[in-house]
């Protein structure tokens, strides 16, 4: 007989209440827990302090005897062929269905930041690379493809996107972010959410909130941030992704902000997230962050007390294993210290998602493998290719050194030149898990991913290439300098490919737990570049990295400079195509490229005293290359700036338009950027802040008129009384090719009373591009 909660024709809330009434306390708490099957067999850490917690992991039969909320990474824990992974997940779910009293399946979750983090799945560019595309539609297309792959093998939730706004480039996880501007992060992050959720997979926003602003850029370190910066810079991407993207899950940050750990902050996880923003999904803990309330933050004396603190604050599910939401928490409920209704509140949220996923329906069965499964099909690779190509940034091109043309010989130098792993971020499976399996690693990354050297040889088959690594990525080894210098001296052109090797917890130069003291190129790579420049051979500098490194010492000295944030499996052909001229670069910087290695933190979002303040400080933070910068092999002109009104009320809207024309001799794409400046306000405001953008492709001689619809709400900020306001006054308008390359300027005035705005405010700047033909 079908029970009420098993019947999909009954109202969802009725089903949930019926099931809740049937559950014992132990069964309720089981829905708030998780199990990481096989964690004790993992060689090397893929999560913080994993080795410590794994020693105390409970076997799966014991962990799941009363049911289970989540299954942790059934595909991403170790290398498994896709069909084998599906069979493994099928068996785990069937055990829950058949061997527990209620038979409720678990939500299976996986990492999916640069694609489905499993063996043989497409490795897309890192987040910081797709941010460089400024291409909202393409990011949504990528996320939809990732969601399709997850869903077809029975995965319900993806632990992405990362919506942390970069505040310090030294932080190891810069590669996982979408840059340093909250509007860019919000737009691209929301696009990712729409793609994943549209495929039927729960998107998880992380890390809520403030994680990226840790003191001295140290992973998990305290965040010394005031409430206005928190509200105006950190929170908007999360707010937009929930309101406009429909994200159904949020993951708390590890860090404390102004002394309060996120996992213990009811004002954040309940007051703001649920009561103000209306979020009705689940909050899942970052791995072991509930246990860290006891061991690292020291706000609880026992595991049960840590669980109680997190549960009261609003953390619904403990990941990746159940340590604090188990029997020790049950004892506190039985004693009355924790009301059972607090448990019920979280259980309802989990069951609501399970109902929406069909996991409570009678007759539900886990998907079964019925043949080979291709997780890197041509369609995925096409999206990966477009992202890689559109995310490459041409920083400098002295005397039009690029495209290369057809030199007789090229010296390809550097530790990143012939290593496809240089193209992958720390959450890409080939760098995340595969290094702990050396036998498989020797066979390659599990997907077709040519190195830059291999791709350049295919791109320029008639050109003689000589490769010398010169040095390792991070070791202090100069023994290869002599061979590298000799190769460069004998060549017509030298391409120096330097940068990062992503890893985890100190095993790489970029990635989670791979923070740096300054922004010099890792190891002795900077010395290698200097040695190559001393040869007199033109040097094209290619930086393949997860963070921006200080390149001010090379500007004006290299023949050209290219920045490729980890570009994924198609990165080699994309880079080779840009250098050869087959591809016209169109990427723009989502973070500044610093001039000098010290002086952090600092981003382009600063008031006057945050910039070069002559007569006040001797330190000049002006970057080598500004936010939004990126050159092309063609040229674009801007003209015809017009505003639909000179004055609008503080609840009004103005249309701002300009004409952009491709004046070069080849097709190209320009990212047109709209910036605003509030010159007189209650509080010091950024002198330049992105308010809108559009990527437009133009043929030679072709023009497009771009029209931005800017609502007065887009000028809002958190005022003296800690309320978000729109106040009257002049607003400067700037449109250009970067935050520093402004091609057109205007101004409008806001009139009327100061308005207080909230969650329902306008957060987007719609833009329309109309092609107007060649001239």
XYZ file of C-alpha atoms in Angstrom:
775
model
C 0.000 0.000 0.000
C 1.285 3.455 -0.926
C 1.698 5.681 2.105
C 0.760 9.357 1.986
C 4.355 10.519 1.822
C 5.092 8.049 -1.011
C 2.249 9.395 -3.141
C 3.413 12.083 -5.618
C -0.187 13.136 -6.273
C -0.544 14.458 -2.730
C 0.521 18.052 -1.880
C 4.201 18.245 -1.058
C 3.789 19.722 2.415
C 1.214 17.084 3.332
C 3.654 14.362 2.296
C 6.468 15.888 4.335
C 4.375 16.218 7.491
C 3.115 12.660 7.118
C 6.655 11.330 6.811
C 7.934 13.472 9.659
C 5.222 12.062 11.917
C 6.422 8.524 11.150
C 10.079 9.189 11.889
C 11.965 8.478 15.072
C 14.466 11.043 16.352
C 17.306 8.874 15.053
C 15.720 8.710 11.600
C 15.242 12.459 11.559
C 18.857 13.149 12.440
C 19.985 10.630 9.824
C 18.387 12.867 7.173
C 20.627 15.695 8.369
C 23.786 13.607 8.057
C 25.970 12.181 5.321
C 28.399 9.398 4.564
C 31.630 9.504 2.565
C 32.099 5.909 1.502
C 35.755 5.055 1.049
C 37.184 8.211 2.627
C 39.439 6.125 4.839
C 41.120 4.678 1.727
C 41.932 8.005 0.066
C 45.652 8.650 -0.279
C 46.254 12.373 0.212
C 43.833 15.061 1.280
C 41.149 16.462 -1.017
C 39.452 18.311 1.872
C 40.925 20.122 4.894
C 42.135 17.756 7.627
C 40.462 14.864 5.825
C 43.089 12.407 7.038
C 42.334 13.268 10.677
C 38.573 12.861 10.376
C 38.821 9.761 8.202
C 40.366 7.862 11.108
C 37.078 8.201 12.964
C 34.713 7.537 10.062
C 31.879 5.069 10.695
C 31.418 2.180 8.281
C 28.611 2.633 5.786
C 26.281 0.007 7.227
C 26.370 1.667 10.639
C 26.203 5.204 9.227
C 23.145 4.423 7.100
C 21.154 2.129 9.397
C 18.524 4.822 10.055
C 18.709 6.328 6.597
C 20.920 9.063 5.205
C 20.621 12.637 4.045
C 23.537 12.802 1.593
C 25.987 10.499 -0.146
C 29.327 12.245 -0.528
C 31.162 12.077 -3.838
C 30.375 8.526 -5.006
C 32.104 9.326 -8.326
C 34.752 11.794 -7.223
C 36.459 9.963 -4.372
C 38.719 7.780 -6.511
C 39.204 7.121 -10.238
C 36.343 4.974 -11.532
C 35.103 4.428 -15.031
C 31.742 6.206 -15.404
C 29.719 2.992 -15.727
C 31.432 1.525 -12.652
C 30.672 4.688 -10.694
C 27.023 4.458 -11.674
C 26.849 0.828 -10.510
C 28.474 1.817 -7.200
C 25.951 4.615 -6.618
C 23.109 2.299 -7.664
C 24.149 -0.238 -5.024
C 24.415 2.404 -2.278
C 20.973 3.802 -3.063
C 19.393 0.360 -3.367
C 20.768 -0.478 0.074
C 19.072 2.614 1.526
C 15.822 1.776 -0.224
C 15.749 -1.909 0.670
C 17.613 -2.167 3.991
C 16.265 0.755 6.043
C 12.861 0.983 7.698
C 11.618 3.927 5.667
C 13.541 3.227 2.472
C 14.380 6.890 1.708
C 17.207 7.347 -0.831
C 19.987 9.870 -0.255
C 20.844 13.016 -2.161
C 24.089 12.254 -3.997
C 26.385 15.263 -4.328
C 29.578 15.898 -6.266
C 32.033 18.697 -6.913
C 31.495 20.318 -10.303
C 33.331 23.631 -10.440
C 35.333 22.961 -13.613
C 33.055 20.189 -14.783
C 31.905 16.980 -13.140
C 34.873 16.163 -10.877
C 35.242 12.533 -11.850
C 37.483 10.404 -14.015
C 37.114 10.873 -17.786
C 34.729 13.820 -17.496
C 35.198 17.066 -19.402
C 37.605 19.495 -17.736
C 36.334 22.984 -18.482
C 38.391 26.099 -17.744
C 38.625 27.228 -14.129
C 36.059 29.755 -12.915
C 38.508 32.648 -13.142
C 38.958 31.745 -16.821
C 35.269 31.739 -17.624
C 35.034 35.045 -15.813
C 37.535 36.407 -18.348
C 35.057 35.658 -21.138
C 32.419 38.048 -19.705
C 30.069 35.682 -21.568
C 26.927 35.052 -19.521
C 25.199 32.829 -22.093
C 28.221 30.586 -22.573
C 28.659 30.051 -18.831
C 25.002 29.029 -18.570
C 25.495 26.626 -21.489
C 28.500 25.058 -19.752
C 26.605 24.625 -16.484
C 23.691 23.020 -18.324
C 26.087 20.501 -19.870
C 27.603 19.765 -16.452
C 24.136 19.354 -14.976
C 23.124 16.953 -17.746
C 26.166 14.765 -17.047
C 25.509 14.745 -13.305
C 21.822 14.012 -13.650
C 22.213 11.147 -16.107
C 24.328 9.184 -13.612
C 22.117 9.834 -10.591
C 23.812 12.818 -8.967
C 21.335 15.306 -7.494
C 23.425 18.169 -6.168
C 26.541 19.978 -7.386
C 28.763 21.858 -4.946
C 29.151 24.915 -7.176
C 29.410 27.778 -8.021
C 31.929 29.683 -5.899
C 30.613 33.232 -5.446
C 33.427 34.566 -3.262
C 34.528 37.999 -4.511
C 38.325 38.266 -4.675
C 39.783 40.624 -2.076
C 43.409 39.445 -1.977
C 45.202 37.832 -4.933
C 47.516 35.885 -2.630
C 44.644 33.654 -1.535
C 45.020 30.172 -3.014
C 41.404 29.865 -4.110
C 41.404 32.891 -6.446
C 41.334 30.371 -9.310
C 37.921 29.130 -8.107
C 36.350 32.586 -8.106
C 34.766 34.754 -10.781
C 36.945 37.759 -10.083
C 37.031 40.902 -7.996
C 33.852 42.695 -9.062
C 30.572 41.749 -7.332
C 28.416 42.490 -10.382
C 30.519 40.321 -12.690
C 30.544 37.538 -10.083
C 26.787 37.869 -9.618
C 25.950 37.786 -13.323
C 28.175 34.839 -14.211
C 27.422 32.953 -11.004
C 23.689 33.343 -11.543
C 24.097 32.106 -15.119
C 25.870 29.006 -13.789
C 23.039 28.429 -11.325
C 20.403 28.737 -14.053
C 22.231 26.186 -16.184
C 22.691 23.637 -13.396
C 19.229 24.059 -11.909
C 17.686 23.968 -15.391
C 19.188 20.507 -15.812
C 17.460 19.371 -12.616
C 20.542 19.503 -10.378
C 20.648 21.476 -7.126
C 23.213 24.276 -7.294
C 25.131 25.050 -4.102
C 26.351 28.598 -3.537
C 29.609 28.840 -1.672
C 31.192 29.948 0.525
C 28.582 31.932 2.456
C 30.025 34.414 3.271
C 33.237 36.439 3.420
C 35.647 33.517 2.992
C 37.780 35.241 0.323
C 38.732 38.165 2.565
C 40.713 36.220 5.153
C 43.503 37.990 6.971
C 46.825 37.776 5.078
C 45.039 35.624 2.455
C 45.472 32.513 4.605
C 42.903 29.787 4.023
C 40.276 29.673 6.824
C 41.829 32.682 8.586
C 39.612 35.244 10.334
C 37.964 37.888 8.164
C 38.405 41.453 9.456
C 35.550 43.092 7.563
C 32.965 45.697 8.424
C 29.242 45.347 7.719
C 29.167 47.790 4.777
C 31.876 46.047 2.771
C 30.214 42.747 3.614
C 26.840 43.989 2.382
C 28.016 45.820 -0.741
C 30.814 43.562 -2.009
C 30.419 40.070 -0.556
C 26.663 39.452 -0.411
C 25.206 40.643 -3.763
C 26.342 37.613 -5.827
C 24.636 35.228 -3.388
C 21.515 37.365 -3.304
C 21.193 37.490 -7.097
C 21.908 33.768 -7.535
C 19.110 32.929 -5.081
C 16.577 35.490 -6.257
C 17.180 35.393 -10.018
C 18.927 32.055 -10.459
C 16.794 29.880 -8.197
C 19.657 28.258 -6.278
C 18.334 25.627 -3.883
C 21.323 25.199 -1.593
C 23.949 27.293 0.161
C 27.209 26.141 1.762
C 28.587 28.044 4.729
C 32.071 29.521 4.844
C 34.783 28.096 7.082
C 35.892 31.512 8.289
C 34.651 33.820 10.998
C 33.710 37.393 10.096
C 34.331 39.921 12.843
C 34.730 36.998 15.228
C 31.573 35.037 14.364
C 32.029 31.715 12.497
C 29.596 31.459 9.604
C 28.382 28.021 10.724
C 27.377 29.533 14.076
C 25.859 32.766 12.740
C 22.068 32.692 12.990
C 21.838 36.314 11.863
C 23.491 35.278 8.568
C 22.046 31.808 7.929
C 18.551 32.478 9.225
C 17.999 36.203 9.690
C 19.471 37.402 6.396
C 19.301 34.320 4.189
C 15.799 33.100 5.070
C 13.907 35.924 6.743
C 15.124 38.783 4.545
C 15.910 37.018 1.271
C 13.193 34.366 1.489
C 15.520 31.429 0.789
C 13.695 28.122 1.321
C 16.365 25.616 0.308
C 18.974 23.819 2.388
C 22.156 25.058 4.006
C 24.844 22.388 3.859
C 28.046 22.588 5.831
C 31.372 22.865 4.116
C 33.302 19.692 4.796
C 33.781 19.252 8.554
C 33.013 22.894 9.252
C 30.519 21.872 11.964
C 33.234 19.866 13.711
C 35.578 22.837 13.280
C 33.286 24.822 15.578
C 34.742 22.662 18.332
C 38.282 22.016 17.125
C 39.229 25.274 15.361
C 36.830 28.004 16.467
C 36.431 26.640 20.011
C 32.829 27.787 20.439
C 31.675 24.325 21.532
C 33.119 21.816 23.989
C 31.774 18.615 22.416
C 30.726 17.369 18.997
C 27.097 17.392 20.090
C 27.345 20.995 21.243
C 28.973 21.947 17.917
C 26.056 20.280 16.172
C 23.586 22.180 18.317
C 25.262 25.515 17.595
C 25.220 24.878 13.831
C 21.675 23.527 13.778
C 20.316 26.503 15.723
C 22.153 28.878 13.388
C 20.576 27.271 10.324
C 22.946 24.589 9.001
C 20.590 21.831 7.843
C 22.974 19.096 6.659
C 26.391 18.110 7.965
C 28.896 17.176 5.237
C 30.829 15.113 4.281
C 30.325 12.636 7.156
C 28.153 12.686 10.239
C 30.207 13.646 13.291
C 28.177 16.271 15.118
C 24.610 15.545 13.949
C 24.587 11.977 15.251
C 24.104 10.349 18.619
C 25.797 13.150 20.574
C 23.261 15.643 19.207
C 20.423 13.165 19.814
C 21.378 13.105 23.513
C 20.974 16.897 23.679
C 17.549 16.639 22.063
C 16.448 13.924 24.468
C 17.623 16.026 27.415
C 15.635 19.022 26.175
C 18.701 21.209 25.617
C 17.920 21.256 21.888
C 14.200 21.406 21.005
C 13.118 18.634 18.656
C 11.333 21.267 16.582
C 14.782 22.681 15.698
C 15.604 19.269 14.248
C 12.240 19.095 12.502
C 12.832 22.489 10.879
C 15.941 21.209 9.121
C 14.426 17.806 8.310
C 11.488 19.471 6.556
C 13.907 21.331 4.304
C 15.795 18.173 3.385
C 12.602 16.201 2.754
C 11.218 19.031 0.642
C 14.203 18.696 -1.680
C 13.943 14.936 -1.731
C 10.275 15.223 -2.670
C 11.125 17.633 -5.477
C 13.770 15.200 -6.740
C 11.304 12.295 -6.740
C 13.196 10.458 -4.023
C 10.085 10.010 -1.862
C 7.946 8.565 -4.654
C 6.770 4.971 -4.441
C 8.565 2.887 -7.025
C 11.600 5.160 -7.249
C 14.650 3.247 -8.445
C 18.241 4.417 -8.865
C 19.497 4.706 -12.453
C 21.348 1.662 -13.744
C 24.252 1.418 -16.184
C 23.128 0.072 -19.551
C 26.357 0.484 -21.483
C 29.364 2.782 -21.814
C 28.917 6.346 -20.579
C 30.751 9.192 -22.322
C 31.280 12.113 -19.957
C 33.476 14.005 -22.437
C 31.339 14.040 -25.603
C 31.952 16.379 -28.568
C 29.281 18.814 -27.383
C 31.034 19.284 -24.057
C 34.380 19.739 -25.743
C 32.925 22.400 -28.023
C 31.765 24.426 -25.022
C 35.147 23.892 -23.352
C 36.861 25.105 -26.534
C 34.798 28.283 -26.754
C 35.384 29.097 -23.093
C 39.123 28.517 -23.435
C 39.386 30.659 -26.561
C 37.229 33.523 -25.274
C 38.940 33.610 -21.880
C 42.508 34.172 -23.097
C 43.627 37.761 -22.444
C 46.154 39.577 -24.634
C 47.828 41.879 -22.138
C 50.456 43.543 -24.267
C 51.491 43.377 -27.904
C 54.549 45.534 -28.463
C 55.071 46.384 -32.141
C 52.373 43.841 -33.083
C 54.590 40.868 -32.215
C 51.475 38.711 -32.249
C 50.200 36.919 -34.246
C 53.478 35.082 -34.676
C 53.283 34.669 -38.417
C 55.636 31.963 -39.663
C 59.060 32.341 -38.042
C 61.635 29.726 -39.034
C 62.186 28.649 -35.443
C 60.549 29.110 -32.047
C 62.060 28.284 -28.678
C 59.257 27.090 -26.409
C 60.562 27.528 -22.881
C 59.081 27.084 -19.448
C 57.748 24.489 -17.015
C 54.136 24.925 -18.188
C 54.857 24.499 -21.902
C 54.600 20.716 -22.199
C 52.348 19.762 -19.290
C 48.584 19.559 -19.837
C 48.062 19.534 -16.070
C 49.152 23.180 -16.137
C 45.747 23.911 -17.708
C 43.671 22.418 -14.873
C 42.515 23.950 -11.607
C 42.708 22.352 -8.187
C 39.140 20.994 -8.410
C 39.680 19.433 -11.838
C 39.860 15.667 -11.338
C 43.307 15.275 -13.011
C 44.805 17.605 -10.373
C 42.350 16.976 -7.533
C 42.396 13.192 -7.215
C 44.537 11.646 -9.954
C 47.911 12.677 -8.461
C 47.198 10.219 -5.627
C 47.015 7.401 -8.197
C 50.422 7.523 -9.923
C 49.877 4.475 -12.132
C 46.824 6.034 -13.740
C 48.462 9.455 -13.763
C 51.241 8.122 -15.979
C 48.598 7.254 -18.571
C 47.483 10.874 -18.786
C 44.715 13.029 -17.347
C 41.848 10.759 -18.399
C 40.679 13.114 -21.160
C 42.312 14.269 -24.375
C 44.246 17.409 -23.424
C 47.224 18.334 -25.602
C 49.921 20.436 -23.995
C 50.753 23.867 -25.390
C 53.857 22.463 -27.089
C 51.860 19.692 -28.753
C 49.168 22.134 -29.837
C 51.660 24.644 -31.220
C 53.395 21.912 -33.224
C 50.042 21.006 -34.766
C 49.200 24.674 -35.323
C 52.541 25.516 -36.989
C 53.690 22.268 -38.627
C 56.326 23.982 -40.803
C 58.025 25.823 -37.948
C 60.962 24.299 -36.067
C 60.184 24.118 -32.362
C 62.729 23.513 -29.637
C 61.499 22.951 -26.100
C 63.383 23.358 -22.849
C 61.551 23.505 -19.505
C 64.212 25.744 -17.981
C 63.090 25.099 -14.410
C 60.332 23.432 -12.381
C 57.202 25.352 -11.428
C 58.084 25.899 -7.773
C 61.400 24.278 -6.847
C 64.545 26.409 -6.584
C 66.270 24.561 -9.443
C 68.219 26.578 -12.024
C 70.014 23.660 -13.651
C 67.934 24.001 -16.815
C 68.645 27.685 -17.360
C 71.666 27.199 -19.632
C 69.847 24.938 -22.091
C 66.825 27.243 -22.100
C 68.932 30.327 -22.751
C 70.825 28.573 -25.562
C 67.578 27.512 -27.215
C 66.184 31.041 -26.958
C 69.339 32.633 -28.326
C 69.282 30.399 -31.414
C 65.583 30.943 -32.189
C 63.764 33.674 -34.071
C 61.181 33.956 -31.304
C 61.016 32.679 -27.741
C 57.662 31.757 -26.198
C 58.045 31.561 -22.416
C 55.220 29.596 -20.791
C 55.282 30.110 -17.031
C 52.786 30.017 -14.188
C 51.189 27.587 -11.765
C 50.609 23.942 -11.041
C 47.347 23.674 -9.142
C 47.126 21.466 -6.086
C 45.671 21.222 -2.609
C 46.975 22.135 0.836
C 50.493 23.111 -0.123
C 50.919 20.550 -2.899
C 50.644 23.198 -5.605
C 51.272 26.876 -6.241
C 47.560 27.654 -6.657
C 44.472 26.074 -5.166
C 42.808 25.416 -1.842
C 45.352 25.801 0.939
C 48.020 27.009 -1.524
C 48.282 30.613 -0.403
C 51.358 32.722 -1.145
C 53.245 35.489 0.698
C 53.590 37.676 -2.403
C 52.768 37.754 -6.105
C 56.140 36.914 -7.637
C 56.085 34.129 -10.214
C 56.510 30.819 -8.347
C 59.953 29.325 -7.787
C 62.688 30.710 -10.021
C 60.438 31.317 -13.021
C 60.937 35.073 -12.724
C 64.684 34.583 -12.980
C 64.157 32.359 -16.014
C 62.152 35.078 -17.761
C 64.915 37.600 -17.047
C 67.522 35.228 -18.471
C 65.453 34.792 -21.640
C 65.007 38.559 -22.036
C 68.779 39.001 -21.757
C 69.322 36.919 -24.907
C 67.894 39.684 -27.114
C 65.502 37.265 -28.813
C 61.919 38.596 -28.809
C 60.097 36.969 -25.890
C 56.369 36.288 -25.902
C 55.393 35.793 -22.278
C 52.501 33.372 -21.688
C 51.292 33.104 -18.091
C 49.109 30.071 -17.321
C 47.962 30.527 -13.757
C 45.185 30.486 -11.211
C 45.885 33.936 -9.791
C 47.301 37.160 -11.225
C 51.043 37.498 -10.756
C 52.995 40.752 -10.692
C 54.134 41.434 -14.256
C 55.104 45.091 -13.978
C 58.777 44.223 -14.310
C 58.207 42.817 -17.801
C 55.906 45.422 -19.338
C 57.544 47.169 -22.279
C 60.322 44.570 -22.315
C 58.541 41.494 -23.638
C 57.415 41.391 -27.265
C 53.948 40.400 -26.105
C 52.241 39.109 -22.963
C 49.286 36.722 -22.720
C 47.346 35.707 -19.612
C 45.574 32.354 -19.653
C 43.871 31.495 -16.388
C 43.662 27.674 -16.187
C 41.980 27.095 -19.590
C 41.009 23.414 -19.252
C 41.353 20.495 -21.638
C 41.080 22.702 -24.743
C 43.618 25.192 -23.413
C 46.538 24.027 -25.554
C 44.827 24.481 -28.946
C 43.230 27.729 -27.734
C 46.576 29.251 -26.758
C 48.258 28.014 -29.922
C 45.415 29.481 -31.977
C 45.725 32.882 -30.312
C 49.482 33.008 -30.848
C 49.219 31.903 -34.478
C 46.430 34.353 -35.238
C 43.789 31.740 -36.066
C 41.871 33.059 -33.042
C 41.434 36.751 -32.312
C 41.732 37.226 -28.545
C 38.747 38.745 -26.763
C 39.245 37.938 -23.068
C 39.148 40.668 -20.428
C 40.719 40.622 -16.986
C 38.306 39.753 -14.139
C 41.126 40.712 -11.753
C 43.897 43.249 -12.062
C 47.443 42.205 -12.924
C 49.605 43.850 -10.254
C 52.714 45.803 -11.108
C 54.695 44.783 -8.009
C 54.570 41.566 -5.956
C 53.840 43.235 -2.593
C 51.321 45.731 -1.320
C 48.367 43.370 -1.027
C 45.446 43.313 -0.546
C 43.884 45.706 -3.032
C 41.471 45.576 -5.960
C 40.106 48.091 -8.445
C 37.072 48.758 -6.230
C 38.495 51.530 -4.094
C 37.722 55.132 -3.110
C 40.292 57.835 -3.915
C 42.510 57.052 -0.936
C 42.677 53.389 -1.987
C 44.499 54.315 -5.169
C 47.705 56.185 -5.882
C 47.548 58.990 -3.320
C 50.485 61.246 -4.132
C 51.609 63.269 -1.159
C 49.972 60.819 1.240
C 51.789 57.525 0.661
C 54.933 56.589 -1.227
C 53.360 53.280 -2.333
C 51.637 53.266 -5.715
C 49.130 50.414 -6.099
C 48.423 51.163 -9.775
C 48.301 47.784 -11.532
C 50.329 46.759 -14.533
C 47.035 45.919 -16.280
C 43.654 47.099 -14.963
C 40.398 45.292 -14.356
C 38.567 44.697 -17.639
C 41.710 45.037 -19.761
C 42.296 42.901 -22.819
C 43.663 43.683 -26.286
C 42.633 42.318 -29.663
C 44.121 41.806 -33.127
C 41.552 44.261 -34.410
C 40.564 47.722 -33.171
C 37.318 49.197 -31.876
C 36.137 52.778 -31.667
C 33.447 54.165 -29.363
C 31.269 57.121 -30.281
C 27.816 58.625 -29.999
C 27.285 58.421 -26.250
C 23.714 59.398 -25.408
C 21.545 59.399 -22.284
C 17.763 59.283 -22.431
C 17.526 61.839 -19.621
C 19.733 64.261 -17.750
C 17.701 63.846 -14.571
C 15.763 60.902 -13.168
C 14.079 60.373 -9.798
C 15.705 58.100 -7.231
C 13.278 55.369 -8.334
C 13.699 56.038 -12.061
C 15.644 54.594 -14.964
C 17.935 56.016 -17.638
C 19.007 54.502 -20.946
C 22.685 54.946 -21.791
C 23.842 54.043 -25.275
C 26.910 54.280 -27.456
C 28.112 53.077 -30.837
C 30.978 50.587 -31.059
C 32.648 49.931 -34.394
C 35.215 47.363 -35.518
C 37.747 49.528 -37.361
C 40.240 46.735 -38.012
C 40.647 44.223 -40.819
C 39.494 41.055 -39.046
C 36.404 39.924 -37.123
C 36.583 40.356 -33.387
C 34.615 40.558 -30.164
C 34.658 43.496 -27.794
C 33.449 43.480 -24.191
C 31.841 46.883 -23.757
C 31.929 47.937 -20.110
C 29.749 50.474 -18.310
C 31.089 52.042 -15.116
C 29.490 54.450 -12.664
C 31.002 56.880 -10.171
C 29.161 58.632 -7.336
C 31.445 61.637 -6.680
C 29.643 62.985 -3.589
C 27.936 60.575 -1.202
C 27.327 59.931 2.505
C 30.370 57.655 2.473
C 33.475 57.341 0.255
C 32.474 55.398 -2.865
C 34.603 53.551 -5.456
C 35.904 55.891 -8.134
C 34.994 53.289 -10.762
C 32.493 50.450 -10.406
C 31.192 48.073 -13.063
C 27.476 48.550 -13.643
C 26.967 46.641 -16.901
C 28.737 44.844 -19.718
C 28.084 43.166 -23.025
C 30.183 41.007 -25.309
C 29.516 41.906 -28.953
C 30.991 40.258 -32.058
C 31.625 42.518 -35.039
C 32.877 41.955 -38.558
C 35.382 44.420 -40.027
C 33.676 47.767 -40.500
C 30.565 46.623 -38.648
C 29.000 48.689 -35.858
C 26.610 48.008 -33.021
C 24.661 50.349 -30.797
C 24.588 49.154 -27.220
C 21.896 50.421 -24.887
C 22.165 49.922 -21.126
C 19.027 50.370 -19.004
C 20.300 51.647 -15.673
C 17.815 51.790 -12.818
C 18.523 54.193 -9.984
C 18.772 51.172 -7.673
C 22.057 50.296 -9.382
C 23.650 53.306 -7.653
C 22.610 52.100 -4.203
C 24.964 51.393 -1.316
C 24.898 50.767 2.426
C 24.701 54.157 4.108
C 25.564 55.585 7.493
C 22.592 53.913 9.164
C 23.474 50.485 7.709
C 20.533 50.556 5.316
C 20.893 50.242 1.547
C 19.980 53.590 0.057
C 19.675 55.433 -3.233
C 20.419 59.099 -2.675
C 20.049 62.138 -4.914
C 23.048 63.657 -6.640
C 25.208 63.481 -9.730
C 26.340 60.136 -11.166
C 29.240 60.014 -13.594
C 28.893 57.574 -16.512
C 31.873 55.927 -18.191
C 31.882 53.452 -21.075
C 35.056 51.844 -22.285
C 37.261 48.864 -23.005
C 38.452 48.527 -19.396
C 38.152 50.252 -16.029
C 41.082 52.456 -17.059
C 40.445 52.730 -20.819
C 37.360 54.929 -20.827
C 36.224 55.950 -24.308
C 33.050 57.945 -23.527
C 31.845 59.952 -20.532
C 28.556 61.455 -19.443
C 26.528 62.313 -16.366
C 22.987 62.135 -15.033
C 21.425 63.470 -11.868
C 19.269 61.630 -9.366
C 16.549 63.794 -7.854
C 14.052 63.439 -5.059
C 14.251 61.902 -1.598
C 16.698 59.326 -0.331
C 15.171 55.889 -0.933
C 15.741 52.837 1.236
C 15.870 49.715 -0.944
C 15.960 46.059 -0.036
C 15.860 42.566 -1.464
C 13.369 43.514 -4.183
C 15.647 46.194 -5.653
C 16.810 46.109 -9.258
C 20.137 44.247 -9.337
C 20.753 43.898 -13.089
C 21.549 46.280 -15.904
C 19.849 44.926 -19.035
C 21.736 45.659 -22.242
C 20.591 45.466 -25.846
C 22.991 45.349 -28.796
C 21.681 46.292 -32.217
C 23.877 45.775 -35.274
C 23.763 48.833 -37.492
C 25.893 47.530 -40.363
C 29.212 48.455 -41.908
C 30.262 52.018 -42.592
